[in-house]
Coordinates of C-alpha atoms in Angstrom, one line a residue:
X1 CA 0.0 0.0 0.0
X2 CA 3.0 2.3 0.1
X3 CA 6.3 2.6 -1.8
X4 CA 9.3 1.9 0.5
X5 CA 11.0 5.2 -0.5
X6 CA 8.3 6.9 1.5
X7 CA 9.2 5.0 4.7
X8 CA 11.3 6.7 7.4
X9 CA 12.0 3.7 9.5
X10 CA 10.5 0.3 10.4
X11 CA 10.4 -1.0 14.0
X12 CA 10.4 -4.8 14.5
X13 CA 9.5 -6.1 18.0
X14 CA 9.8 -9.9 18.4
X15 CA 7.8 -12.0 20.8
X16 CA 4.4 -11.5 22.5
X17 CA 3.8 -7.7 23.2
X18 CA 0.1 -7.5 24.0
X19 CA 1.0 -5.5 27.1
X20 CA 1.4 -2.5 24.8
X21 CA -0.3 -3.4 21.5
X22 CA -3.3 -5.5 22.6
X23 CA -5.0 -8.1 20.5
X24 CA -3.0 -9.8 17.7
X25 CA 0.5 -9.2 19.0
X26 CA 1.1 -13.0 19.7
X27 CA 4.4 -13.2 17.8
X28 CA 5.5 -9.6 17.6
X29 CA 4.8 -6.3 15.9
X30 CA 6.1 -4.5 12.7
X31 CA 5.4 -0.8 12.9
X32 CA 6.2 1.5 9.9
X33 CA 6.7 5.3 10.1
X34 CA 6.4 7.4 7.0
X35 CA 8.6 10.4 6.1
X36 CA 7.8 14.0 7.0
X37 CA 8.7 17.2 5.0
X38 CA 11.6 17.8 7.4
X39 CA 13.2 14.6 6.1
X40 CA 13.5 16.1 2.6
X41 CA 14.5 19.7 3.6
X42 CA 17.9 20.8 4.8
X43 CA 18.3 23.6 7.3
X44 CA 17.1 26.9 5.7
X45 CA 15.4 25.2 2.7
X46 CA 11.8 26.0 1.9
X47 CA 11.4 23.6 -1.1
X48 CA 12.7 20.2 -1.8
X49 CA 11.9 16.6 -2.8
X50 CA 12.9 13.7 -4.9
X51 CA 12.0 11.7 -8.1
X52 CA 12.9 8.0 -8.3
X53 CA 12.6 5.7 -11.2
X54 CA 13.0 1.9 -10.9
X55 CA 12.9 -1.2 -13.0
X56 CA 12.6 -4.9 -12.0
X57 CA 13.7 -7.4 -14.7
X58 CA 11.9 -10.4 -13.4
X59 CA 8.4 -9.2 -14.2
X60 CA 9.3 -6.2 -16.4
X61 CA 8.0 -3.9 -13.6
X62 CA 8.4 -0.1 -13.8
X63 CA 8.3 1.9 -10.5
X64 CA 8.0 5.7 -10.3
X65 CA 7.9 7.6 -7.0
X66 CA 8.0 11.3 -6.3
X67 CA 7.7 13.6 -3.3
X68 CA 7.6 17.4 -2.9
X69 CA 8.1 19.1 0.4
X70 CA 7.6 22.8 1.3
X71 CA 8.1 24.9 4.5
X72 CA 5.9 28.0 5.0
X73 CA 6.4 29.7 8.4
X74 CA 5.4 27.2 11.1
X75 CA 3.8 24.7 8.6
X76 CA 5.5 21.9 6.7
X77 CA 3.8 20.3 3.7
X78 CA 4.5 17.0 1.9
X79 CA 2.8 15.6 -1.1
X80 CA 4.0 12.3 -2.7
X81 CA 2.8 9.6 -5.1
X82 CA 3.8 6.4 -6.7
X83 CA 2.9 4.2 -9.7
X84 CA 4.0 0.6 -10.3
X85 CA 3.1 -1.7 -13.2
X86 CA 4.4 -5.2 -13.8
X87 CA 3.8 -8.4 -15.7
X88 CA 3.6 -12.0 -14.3
X89 CA 6.3 -13.0 -11.9
X90 CA 8.9 -15.5 -13.2
X91 CA 9.7 -18.3 -10.7
X92 CA 13.1 -20.0 -10.6
X93 CA 13.9 -21.9 -13.8
X94 CA 12.0 -19.6 -16.1
X95 CA 8.3 -20.5 -15.7
X96 CA 5.7 -17.8 -15.2
X97 CA 3.6 -17.6 -12.1
X98 CA 0.3 -17.1 -14.0
X99 CA -2.0 -14.2 -13.0
X100 CA 0.5 -12.6 -10.7
X101 CA 0.7 -9.3 -12.7
X102 CA -0.5 -6.2 -10.8
X103 CA -0.8 -2.5 -11.3
X104 CA -0.9 -0.2 -8.3
X105 CA -0.7 3.5 -7.5
X106 CA -1.1 5.7 -4.5
X107 CA -0.5 9.0 -2.8
X108 CA 0.3 10.5 0.6
X109 CA -0.2 14.0 1.8
X110 CA 1.0 15.3 5.2
X111 CA 1.0 18.6 7.1
X112 CA 3.0 19.3 10.2
X113 CA 1.9 22.4 12.1
X114 CA 4.4 23.6 14.8
X115 CA 2.0 25.5 17.0
X116 CA 4.6 26.6 19.5
X117 CA 7.7 25.1 21.2
X118 CA 5.6 22.5 23.0
X119 CA 2.8 21.7 20.6
X120 CA 2.8 20.0 17.2
X121 CA -0.1 18.7 15.1
X122 CA 0.2 16.4 12.1
X123 CA -2.5 15.7 9.5
X124 CA -1.9 12.7 7.3
X125 CA -3.8 11.2 4.4
X126 CA -2.9 8.1 2.3
X127 CA -4.7 6.4 -0.5
X128 CA -3.8 3.5 -2.8
X129 CA -5.3 1.2 -5.4
X130 CA -4.2 -2.1 -6.8
X131 CA -5.7 -3.9 -9.9
X132 CA -5.0 -7.4 -11.2
X133 CA -6.3 -10.9 -12.0
X134 CA -5.8 -13.4 -9.2
X135 CA -7.1 -16.8 -8.2
X136 CA -9.9 -16.8 -5.6
X137 CA -7.4 -18.7 -3.4
X138 CA -4.3 -16.6 -3.9
X139 CA -2.0 -19.3 -2.3
X140 CA -2.8 -22.0 -4.9
X141 CA -2.7 -22.4 -8.7
X142 CA -6.0 -21.5 -10.4
X143 CA -8.3 -24.0 -12.0
X144 CA -11.7 -24.0 -13.7
X145 CA -13.6 -25.9 -11.0
X146 CA -12.8 -24.6 -7.6
X147 CA -10.1 -22.0 -7.6
X148 CA -11.6 -19.5 -10.1
X149 CA -9.8 -16.6 -11.6
X150 CA -11.2 -13.2 -10.5
X151 CA -10.6 -9.6 -11.4
X152 CA -9.7 -7.8 -8.2
X153 CA -9.7 -4.1 -7.4
X154 CA -8.3 -3.2 -3.9
X155 CA -8.6 0.3 -2.5
X156 CA -7.2 1.5 0.8
X157 CA -7.5 4.9 2.5
X158 CA -6.1 6.2 5.8
X159 CA -6.5 9.6 7.5
X160 CA -5.1 10.6 10.9
X161 CA -4.6 13.5 13.3
X162 CA -1.6 13.3 15.6
X163 CA -1.2 15.9 18.4
X164 CA 2.0 16.0 20.5
X165 CA 2.2 18.1 23.7
X166 CA 5.6 18.3 25.4
X167 CA 6.1 21.3 27.7
X168 CA 9.1 21.8 29.9
X169 CA 8.0 19.2 32.4
X170 CA 9.2 15.7 33.3
X171 CA 5.6 14.8 34.0
X172 CA 4.1 15.5 30.6
X173 CA 5.1 14.2 27.1
X174 CA 1.7 13.4 25.6
X175 CA 0.5 12.1 22.2
X176 CA -3.1 11.9 20.9
X177 CA -3.9 10.1 17.7
X178 CA -7.3 9.9 16.0
X179 CA -7.4 7.7 12.8
X180 CA -9.7 6.3 10.2
X181 CA -8.9 3.3 7.9
X182 CA -10.9 1.9 5.0
X183 CA -10.2 -1.1 2.8
X184 CA -12.5 -2.0 0.0
X185 CA -12.1 -5.0 -2.2
X186 CA -14.2 -5.6 -5.3
X187 CA -14.0 -8.9 -7.1
X188 CA -15.6 -10.3 -10.2
X189 CA -15.3 -13.9 -11.4
X190 CA -14.1 -13.8 -15.0
X191 CA -16.1 -16.7 -16.3
X192 CA -19.6 -15.4 -15.2
X193 CA -18.9 -11.9 -13.8
X194 CA -20.2 -12.9 -10.3
X195 CA -19.5 -10.0 -8.0
X196 CA -18.1 -10.0 -4.5
X197 CA -17.6 -6.8 -2.4
X198 CA -15.9 -6.5 1.0
X199 CA -15.4 -3.4 3.0
X200 CA -13.6 -3.0 6.4
X201 CA -13.7 0.4 8.2
X202 CA -11.8 1.3 11.3
X203 CA -12.2 4.3 13.7
X204 CA -9.6 4.5 16.4
X205 CA -8.1 6.7 19.2
X206 CA -4.8 6.4 21.1
X207 CA -3.8 8.7 24.0
X208 CA -0.6 8.1 25.9
X209 CA 1.8 10.0 28.1
X210 CA 5.4 9.5 29.3
X211 CA 6.3 10.6 32.8
X212 CA 9.8 10.7 34.3
X213 CA 10.0 10.4 38.1
X214 CA 13.7 10.7 38.7
X215 CA 15.1 7.4 37.3
X216 CA 11.7 5.8 36.9
X217 CA 10.0 6.1 33.5
X218 CA 6.3 5.6 33.0
X219 CA 4.4 5.1 29.8
X220 CA 0.6 4.8 30.1
X221 CA -2.5 5.5 28.2
X222 CA -5.8 4.3 26.6
X223 CA -6.3 2.7 23.2
X224 CA -9.6 2.0 21.4
X225 CA -11.0 1.2 18.0
X226 CA -14.1 0.0 16.1
X227 CA -14.0 -2.3 13.1
X228 CA -17.1 -2.6 10.8
X229 CA -17.2 -5.4 8.3
X230 CA -19.7 -5.2 5.4
X231 CA -19.9 -7.8 2.6
X232 CA -22.0 -8.8 -0.3
X233 CA -21.7 -12.1 -2.2
X234 CA -23.2 -12.7 -5.7
X235 CA -24.6 -16.1 -6.7
X236 CA -25.8 -19.1 -4.6
X237 CA -24.0 -21.6 -2.4
X238 CA -21.5 -19.1 -1.1
X239 CA -19.8 -18.4 2.2
X240 CA -21.7 -15.6 4.1
X241 CA -19.3 -13.4 6.1
X242 CA -21.2 -11.5 8.8
X243 CA -22.3 -7.9 8.8
X244 CA -20.4 -7.3 12.0
X245 CA -19.1 -4.6 14.3
X246 CA -16.2 -5.1 16.7
X247 CA -15.3 -2.7 19.5
X248 CA -12.0 -2.9 21.5
X249 CA -10.9 -0.7 24.4
X250 CA -7.7 -1.0 26.3
X251 CA -5.7 0.7 29.0
X252 CA -1.9 0.1 29.5
X253 CA 1.0 1.0 31.8
X254 CA 4.7 0.3 31.3
X255 CA 7.4 1.1 33.9
X256 CA 11.2 1.1 33.7
X257 CA 13.0 1.4 37.0
X258 CA 16.7 0.9 37.7
X259 CA 17.5 -0.8 41.0
X260 CA 21.1 0.3 40.9
X261 CA 23.8 0.9 38.2
X262 CA 23.7 -2.8 37.2
X263 CA 20.1 -3.9 37.5
X264 CA 17.0 -2.7 35.6
X265 CA 13.4 -3.8 36.1
X266 CA 10.6 -3.4 33.5
X267 CA 7.0 -4.0 34.4
X268 CA 3.9 -3.6 32.2
X269 CA 0.4 -4.6 31.7
X270 CA -2.7 -3.9 29.6
X271 CA -6.4 -4.6 30.1
X272 CA -8.6 -5.1 27.0
X273 CA -12.3 -5.4 26.6
X274 CA -13.6 -6.5 23.2
X275 CA -17.1 -7.2 21.8
X276 CA -18.3 -8.4 18.4
X277 CA -21.9 -8.1 17.2
X278 CA -23.2 -9.8 14.0
X279 CA -26.2 -7.9 12.7
X280 CA -27.2 -10.5 10.2
X281 CA -27.3 -13.3 12.9
X282 CA -28.7 -11.1 15.7
X283 CA -25.9 -12.4 17.9
X284 CA -23.1 -10.8 19.9
X285 CA -20.1 -11.8 21.9
X286 CA -17.8 -10.0 24.5
X287 CA -14.8 -10.9 26.5
X288 CA -11.8 -9.3 28.2
X289 CA -8.1 -10.1 28.7
X290 CA -5.2 -8.9 30.8
X291 CA -1.7 -9.1 29.4
X292 CA 1.2 -8.6 31.8
X293 CA 4.9 -8.3 31.0
X294 CA 8.1 -8.3 33.2
X295 CA 11.8 -8.1 32.5
X296 CA 14.9 -8.1 34.6
X297 CA 18.2 -6.9 33.0
X298 CA 21.8 -7.2 34.3
X299 CA 24.4 -4.7 33.0
X300 CA 27.7 -5.5 34.8
X301 CA 29.5 -3.2 32.4
X302 CA 28.9 -1.1 29.2
X303 CA 29.6 -4.1 27.0
X304 CA 27.3 -6.8 28.4
X305 CA 23.6 -7.0 28.9
X306 CA 21.6 -10.1 30.1
X307 CA 17.8 -9.9 30.1
X308 CA 15.2 -12.4 31.3
X309 CA 11.6 -11.6 30.0
X310 CA 8.1 -12.9 30.7
X311 CA 5.3 -11.7 28.4
X312 CA 1.7 -12.7 27.7
X313 CA -0.3 -11.9 24.7
X314 CA -3.7 -12.7 23.1
X315 CA -5.7 -12.6 19.9
X316 CA -9.4 -12.1 20.0
X317 CA -11.3 -14.3 17.5
X318 CA -12.3 -12.3 14.4
X319 CA -15.9 -11.6 13.3
X320 CA -15.3 -14.0 10.3
X321 CA -14.1 -16.8 12.6
X322 CA -17.0 -16.4 14.9
X323 CA -19.9 -15.9 12.5
X324 CA -19.2 -17.0 8.9
X325 CA -22.0 -19.2 7.6
X326 CA -23.3 -20.4 4.2
X327 CA -21.7 -22.9 1.8
X328 CA -17.9 -23.5 1.8
X329 CA -17.9 -25.7 -1.4
X330 CA -20.2 -28.0 -3.3
X331 CA -19.3 -31.6 -4.2
X332 CA -22.2 -31.5 -6.7
X333 CA -25.3 -29.3 -7.0
X334 CA -27.3 -29.4 -3.8
X335 CA -24.6 -31.3 -1.9
X336 CA -22.5 -28.6 -0.2
X337 CA -20.1 -28.4 2.7
X338 CA -21.4 -25.6 5.0
X339 CA -19.8 -23.3 7.5
X340 CA -21.0 -23.7 11.2
X341 CA -20.6 -20.5 13.2
X342 CA -19.3 -20.7 16.8
X343 CA -19.7 -17.6 18.9
X344 CA -18.0 -19.4 21.9
X345 CA -14.5 -19.4 20.5
X346 CA -12.0 -18.4 23.1
X347 CA -9.2 -15.9 22.5
X348 CA -5.8 -17.3 21.6
X349 CA -3.4 -16.8 24.5
X350 CA 0.4 -17.1 24.7
X351 CA 2.9 -17.1 27.6
X352 CA 6.5 -16.6 26.6
X353 CA 9.8 -16.8 28.6
X354 CA 12.8 -15.4 26.8
X355 CA 16.5 -15.0 27.7
X356 CA 18.5 -12.4 25.7
X357 CA 22.3 -11.8 25.8
X358 CA 24.0 -8.8 24.1
X359 CA 27.8 -8.6 24.3
X360 CA 30.2 -6.2 22.6
X361 CA 33.9 -6.8 22.0
X362 CA 36.4 -4.1 20.9
X363 CA 39.8 -4.3 19.2
X364 CA 39.4 -8.0 18.5
X365 CA 41.3 -8.5 15.2
X366 CA 42.3 -4.9 14.3
X367 CA 42.6 -1.6 16.1
X368 CA 39.3 0.1 16.3
X369 CA 37.2 -2.9 15.2
X370 CA 34.0 -4.0 17.0
X371 CA 32.1 -7.3 17.3
X372 CA 28.5 -7.3 18.6
X373 CA 27.1 -10.7 19.7
X374 CA 23.4 -11.4 20.2
X375 CA 21.7 -14.5 21.5
X376 CA 18.1 -15.3 22.5
X377 CA 16.2 -18.4 23.5
X378 CA 12.5 -18.6 24.1
X379 CA 9.8 -21.0 25.3
X380 CA 6.2 -20.0 24.2
X381 CA 3.1 -21.9 25.3
X382 CA 0.0 -21.1 23.3
X383 CA -3.5 -22.0 24.5
X384 CA -6.8 -22.0 22.6
X385 CA -5.1 -21.8 19.2
X386 CA -7.8 -21.3 16.6
X387 CA -7.8 -23.7 13.7
X388 CA -10.3 -24.4 10.9
X389 CA -11.6 -28.0 10.6
X390 CA -13.3 -29.4 7.4
X391 CA -15.1 -32.7 8.0
X392 CA -15.5 -35.4 5.3
X393 CA -18.7 -36.1 3.5
X394 CA -20.8 -39.0 4.7
X395 CA -22.4 -41.6 2.4
X396 CA -24.7 -44.6 3.3
X397 CA -24.1 -47.8 1.4
X398 CA -27.2 -49.7 0.4
X399 CA -27.3 -53.1 -1.3
X400 CA -28.1 -53.2 -5.0
X401 CA -28.1 -56.9 -6.0
X402 CA -26.9 -58.2 -8.3
X403 CA -24.8 -55.1 -9.0
X404 CA -22.4 -53.2 -6.7
X405 CA -23.7 -51.3 -3.6
X406 CA -25.0 -47.8 -4.1
X407 CA -23.6 -44.9 -2.1
X408 CA -26.4 -42.5 -1.0
X409 CA -25.2 -39.0 0.1
X410 CA -26.1 -38.2 3.6
X411 CA -24.0 -35.1 4.5
X412 CA -21.4 -33.1 2.6
X413 CA -19.7 -32.3 5.8
X414 CA -19.2 -29.0 7.7
X415 CA -16.4 -26.4 8.2
X416 CA -15.9 -24.8 11.6
X417 CA -13.3 -23.2 13.8
X418 CA -12.2 -24.7 17.1
X419 CA -9.7 -24.0 19.9
X420 CA -6.7 -26.3 20.2
X421 CA -5.9 -26.7 23.9
X422 CA -2.2 -26.5 24.1
X423 CA 0.6 -25.7 21.6
X424 CA 4.3 -25.1 22.3
X425 CA 6.9 -23.1 20.4
X426 CA 10.6 -23.2 21.4
X427 CA 13.6 -21.8 19.6
X428 CA 16.7 -19.7 19.6
X429 CA 18.6 -17.1 17.6
X430 CA 22.3 -16.3 17.3
X431 CA 23.8 -13.3 15.6
X432 CA 27.3 -11.8 15.2
X433 CA 27.9 -8.3 13.7
X434 CA 31.5 -7.3 12.9
X435 CA 32.5 -3.7 12.0
X436 CA 36.0 -2.4 11.0
X437 CA 36.5 0.9 9.2
X438 CA 34.2 0.6 6.1
X439 CA 33.7 -3.2 6.4
X440 CA 30.5 -4.8 7.9
X441 CA 29.8 -8.5 8.3
X442 CA 26.7 -10.1 9.8
X443 CA 26.2 -13.8 10.5
X444 CA 23.0 -15.2 12.0
X445 CA 21.2 -18.5 12.6
X446 CA 17.6 -19.1 13.8
X447 CA 15.7 -22.2 14.8
X448 CA 12.1 -22.8 15.9
X449 CA 10.2 -25.9 16.8
X450 CA 6.4 -26.2 17.3
X451 CA 4.2 -29.0 18.4
X452 CA 0.8 -29.9 19.9
X453 CA 1.8 -30.6 23.6
X454 CA -0.8 -33.4 23.9
X455 CA -0.1 -35.3 20.8
X456 CA 3.5 -34.3 20.0
X457 CA 2.5 -33.6 16.4
X458 CA 4.3 -30.7 14.7
X459 CA 2.4 -27.4 14.0
X460 CA 1.7 -25.7 10.7
X461 CA 3.5 -22.6 9.6
X462 CA 6.7 -23.0 11.8
X463 CA 9.6 -21.6 9.7
X464 CA 12.5 -23.8 8.7
X465 CA 16.0 -23.3 10.2
X466 CA 17.8 -20.4 8.5
X467 CA 21.4 -19.1 8.1
X468 CA 22.1 -15.6 6.9
X469 CA 25.5 -14.1 5.9
X470 CA 25.8 -10.5 4.9
X471 CA 29.0 -8.7 3.9
X472 CA 29.4 -5.2 2.6
X473 CA 32.0 -2.4 2.2
X474 CA 32.1 1.3 1.4
X475 CA 34.5 2.5 -1.2
X476 CA 35.6 5.8 -2.8
X477 CA 35.2 8.0 0.3
X478 CA 31.9 6.2 1.2
X479 CA 30.3 7.2 -2.2
X480 CA 30.0 3.6 -3.2
X481 CA 28.7 0.7 -1.1
X482 CA 28.7 -2.9 -2.4
X483 CA 27.8 -6.2 -0.7
X484 CA 26.1 -9.6 -0.9
X485 CA 23.6 -11.6 1.2
X486 CA 23.8 -15.4 1.4
X487 CA 20.7 -17.1 2.8
X488 CA 20.6 -20.9 3.5
X489 CA 17.2 -22.3 4.5
X490 CA 17.3 -25.9 5.7
X491 CA 14.7 -28.5 4.7
X492 CA 11.5 -28.4 6.8
X493 CA 11.2 -32.0 8.0
X494 CA 9.0 -31.2 11.1
X495 CA 5.6 -31.6 9.4
X496 CA 2.1 -32.2 10.7
X497 CA 0.6 -35.6 10.1
X498 CA -2.0 -34.1 7.7
X499 CA 0.6 -32.9 5.3
X500 CA 0.5 -34.9 2.1
X501 CA 3.5 -37.2 1.6
X502 CA 4.2 -35.5 -1.7
X503 CA 4.9 -32.2 0.0
X504 CA 8.6 -31.6 -0.2
X505 CA 9.9 -28.5 1.5
X506 CA 13.6 -29.0 0.6
X507 CA 16.6 -26.9 1.5
X508 CA 17.6 -23.9 -0.7
X509 CA 20.3 -21.3 -0.9
X510 CA 19.8 -17.8 -2.2
X511 CA 22.5 -15.3 -3.2
X512 CA 21.7 -11.6 -3.5
X513 CA 24.1 -8.8 -4.6
X514 CA 23.6 -5.1 -4.0
X515 CA 25.3 -1.8 -4.7
X516 CA 24.5 1.9 -4.0
X517 CA 26.4 4.7 -5.6
X518 CA 26.2 8.5 -5.0
X519 CA 28.8 10.2 -7.3
X520 CA 30.8 12.8 -5.4
X521 CA 30.4 15.3 -8.2
X522 CA 26.6 14.7 -8.4
X523 CA 25.5 14.3 -4.8
X524 CA 21.9 14.7 -5.7
X525 CA 21.9 11.5 -7.6
X526 CA 21.8 8.0 -6.1
X527 CA 21.9 4.8 -8.2
X528 CA 20.9 1.5 -6.5
X529 CA 21.5 -1.9 -8.2
X530 CA 20.6 -5.3 -6.8
X531 CA 20.5 -8.8 -8.1
X532 CA 18.1 -11.0 -6.1
X533 CA 18.3 -14.8 -6.4
X534 CA 21.4 -14.6 -8.6
X535 CA 21.5 -18.4 -9.3
X536 CA 17.8 -18.4 -10.3
X537 CA 17.0 -20.9 -7.6
X538 CA 13.6 -22.6 -7.8
X539 CA 12.3 -22.9 -4.3
X540 CA 9.2 -22.9 -2.2
X541 CA 8.9 -21.7 1.4
X542 CA 7.7 -24.3 3.9
X543 CA 3.9 -24.7 4.1
X544 CA 3.4 -22.4 1.1
X545 CA 1.9 -23.7 -2.2
X546 CA 3.5 -21.3 -4.7
X547 CA 7.1 -21.1 -5.9
X548 CA 9.0 -17.9 -5.2
X549 CA 10.5 -15.4 -7.7
X550 CA 13.6 -16.4 -9.7
X551 CA 16.5 -14.1 -10.6
X552 CA 15.5 -10.4 -10.5
X553 CA 17.8 -7.5 -11.5
X554 CA 16.6 -4.3 -9.9
X555 CA 17.8 -0.8 -10.9
X556 CA 16.7 2.4 -9.2
X557 CA 17.8 6.0 -9.9
X558 CA 16.9 8.8 -7.4
X559 CA 17.3 12.5 -7.9
X560 CA 17.0 14.8 -4.9
X561 CA 16.3 18.5 -5.3

């Protein structure tokens, strides 16, 4: 929904974090922050921006992005837009991934009003649209009987008001955010033009404040939003998503307090109340959850930090999981597997214990070099995991002498969601980052295992073991940077019993090259070149059904003014 050139930074938080983020943060959070006009303007400038043109060889994709920023007194303005148009993706080995072509475009407008030295207000609006032909089940190859090809138009819009108040006081550093999101998807099956429309609208508010009481830091606030889901389905024998409204309200508190120079304590918690009402079924559901977190860190010196964490998280069942009804699929006309709603689904809950070690070494191999080591190990218990179950059709066999027996259809089966009592995830991650002058090297390894605690059967969607090696260097007074990334993903042999014997999630190795050049005589121009999957490896990620893109040469030229 946004070109990466318009992102200022991306924050990745690993592990359960519902103590701050509420429902859905079972495995972590990825938070993106977009650029402001000030990021494109140097001191004293009143007008600036950039134009970027890119090309991807794999699917003949052209990418154009532009942004213009202006400063007028105490107001900063930013207007930006992007356009991307590509053909079908080519998987490793040269075959096309049919119906993967897409055309999308979007814009962003932002105004920062610096009211005075302690107050800032930001108005933000984003809009995007993507058009393409896709299978009704986007994770599988299309066919003419069950995975039909559809024309899809996806529109997203976002508007927000952010108000920041930070007077000369250790007690007040406040942020207020009001936001509105809307996603609308229109689909039309190509064979018979049968239409499907889905719209999700969100209204939300977040108010938080940071207070410093000596060495103690407090972050606290309230958070609430409302989701409205509206759908319409053309034709008969179709799933019927609910006309539903979901309300969520939460209050949170996080405290960081040093016990002395070597020990630091972090405590947090959040209480959430959530309710979902399905208008078309005249049914409603409400529940609540409390998500605590605690951490103890030991810092014996400036180079070593050991942290032991305990975090809980939850995910409330969605309106679709609770209330979807209608036909799932038909074996033959009038004999259809149907959805069975279950308004009693419990929220998914996780409890995670994690040990983290960060250690820094200096002057190891050369004068002035630095090695940063990171290690983490976790044990995560997940209760009430929500999974979808599809029961088999039932036939009665009746005698038919002298011929073979006749199977009389009794039931086409049902589809429903249920809670799995206990699941367990354990794993660890090791990483080493080496820096010396203009050289940088990163080596990491990660491993996760997941199983049903009662049966010992492996879980779906657990990633395979992975190695990553990245090496880069700056040249020509830092005007040129070159590097490569080598990724080795091991075979995923830990499979659920239900996985077909023909599924083969074999190991694969990817090599990516990259370079970025800003000529010293033309500092307003930046040229980026990368070659992804240099060896054109044909591979599939564990538990996916589609092969990934093959070799892709990407060129981007950016001009800043």
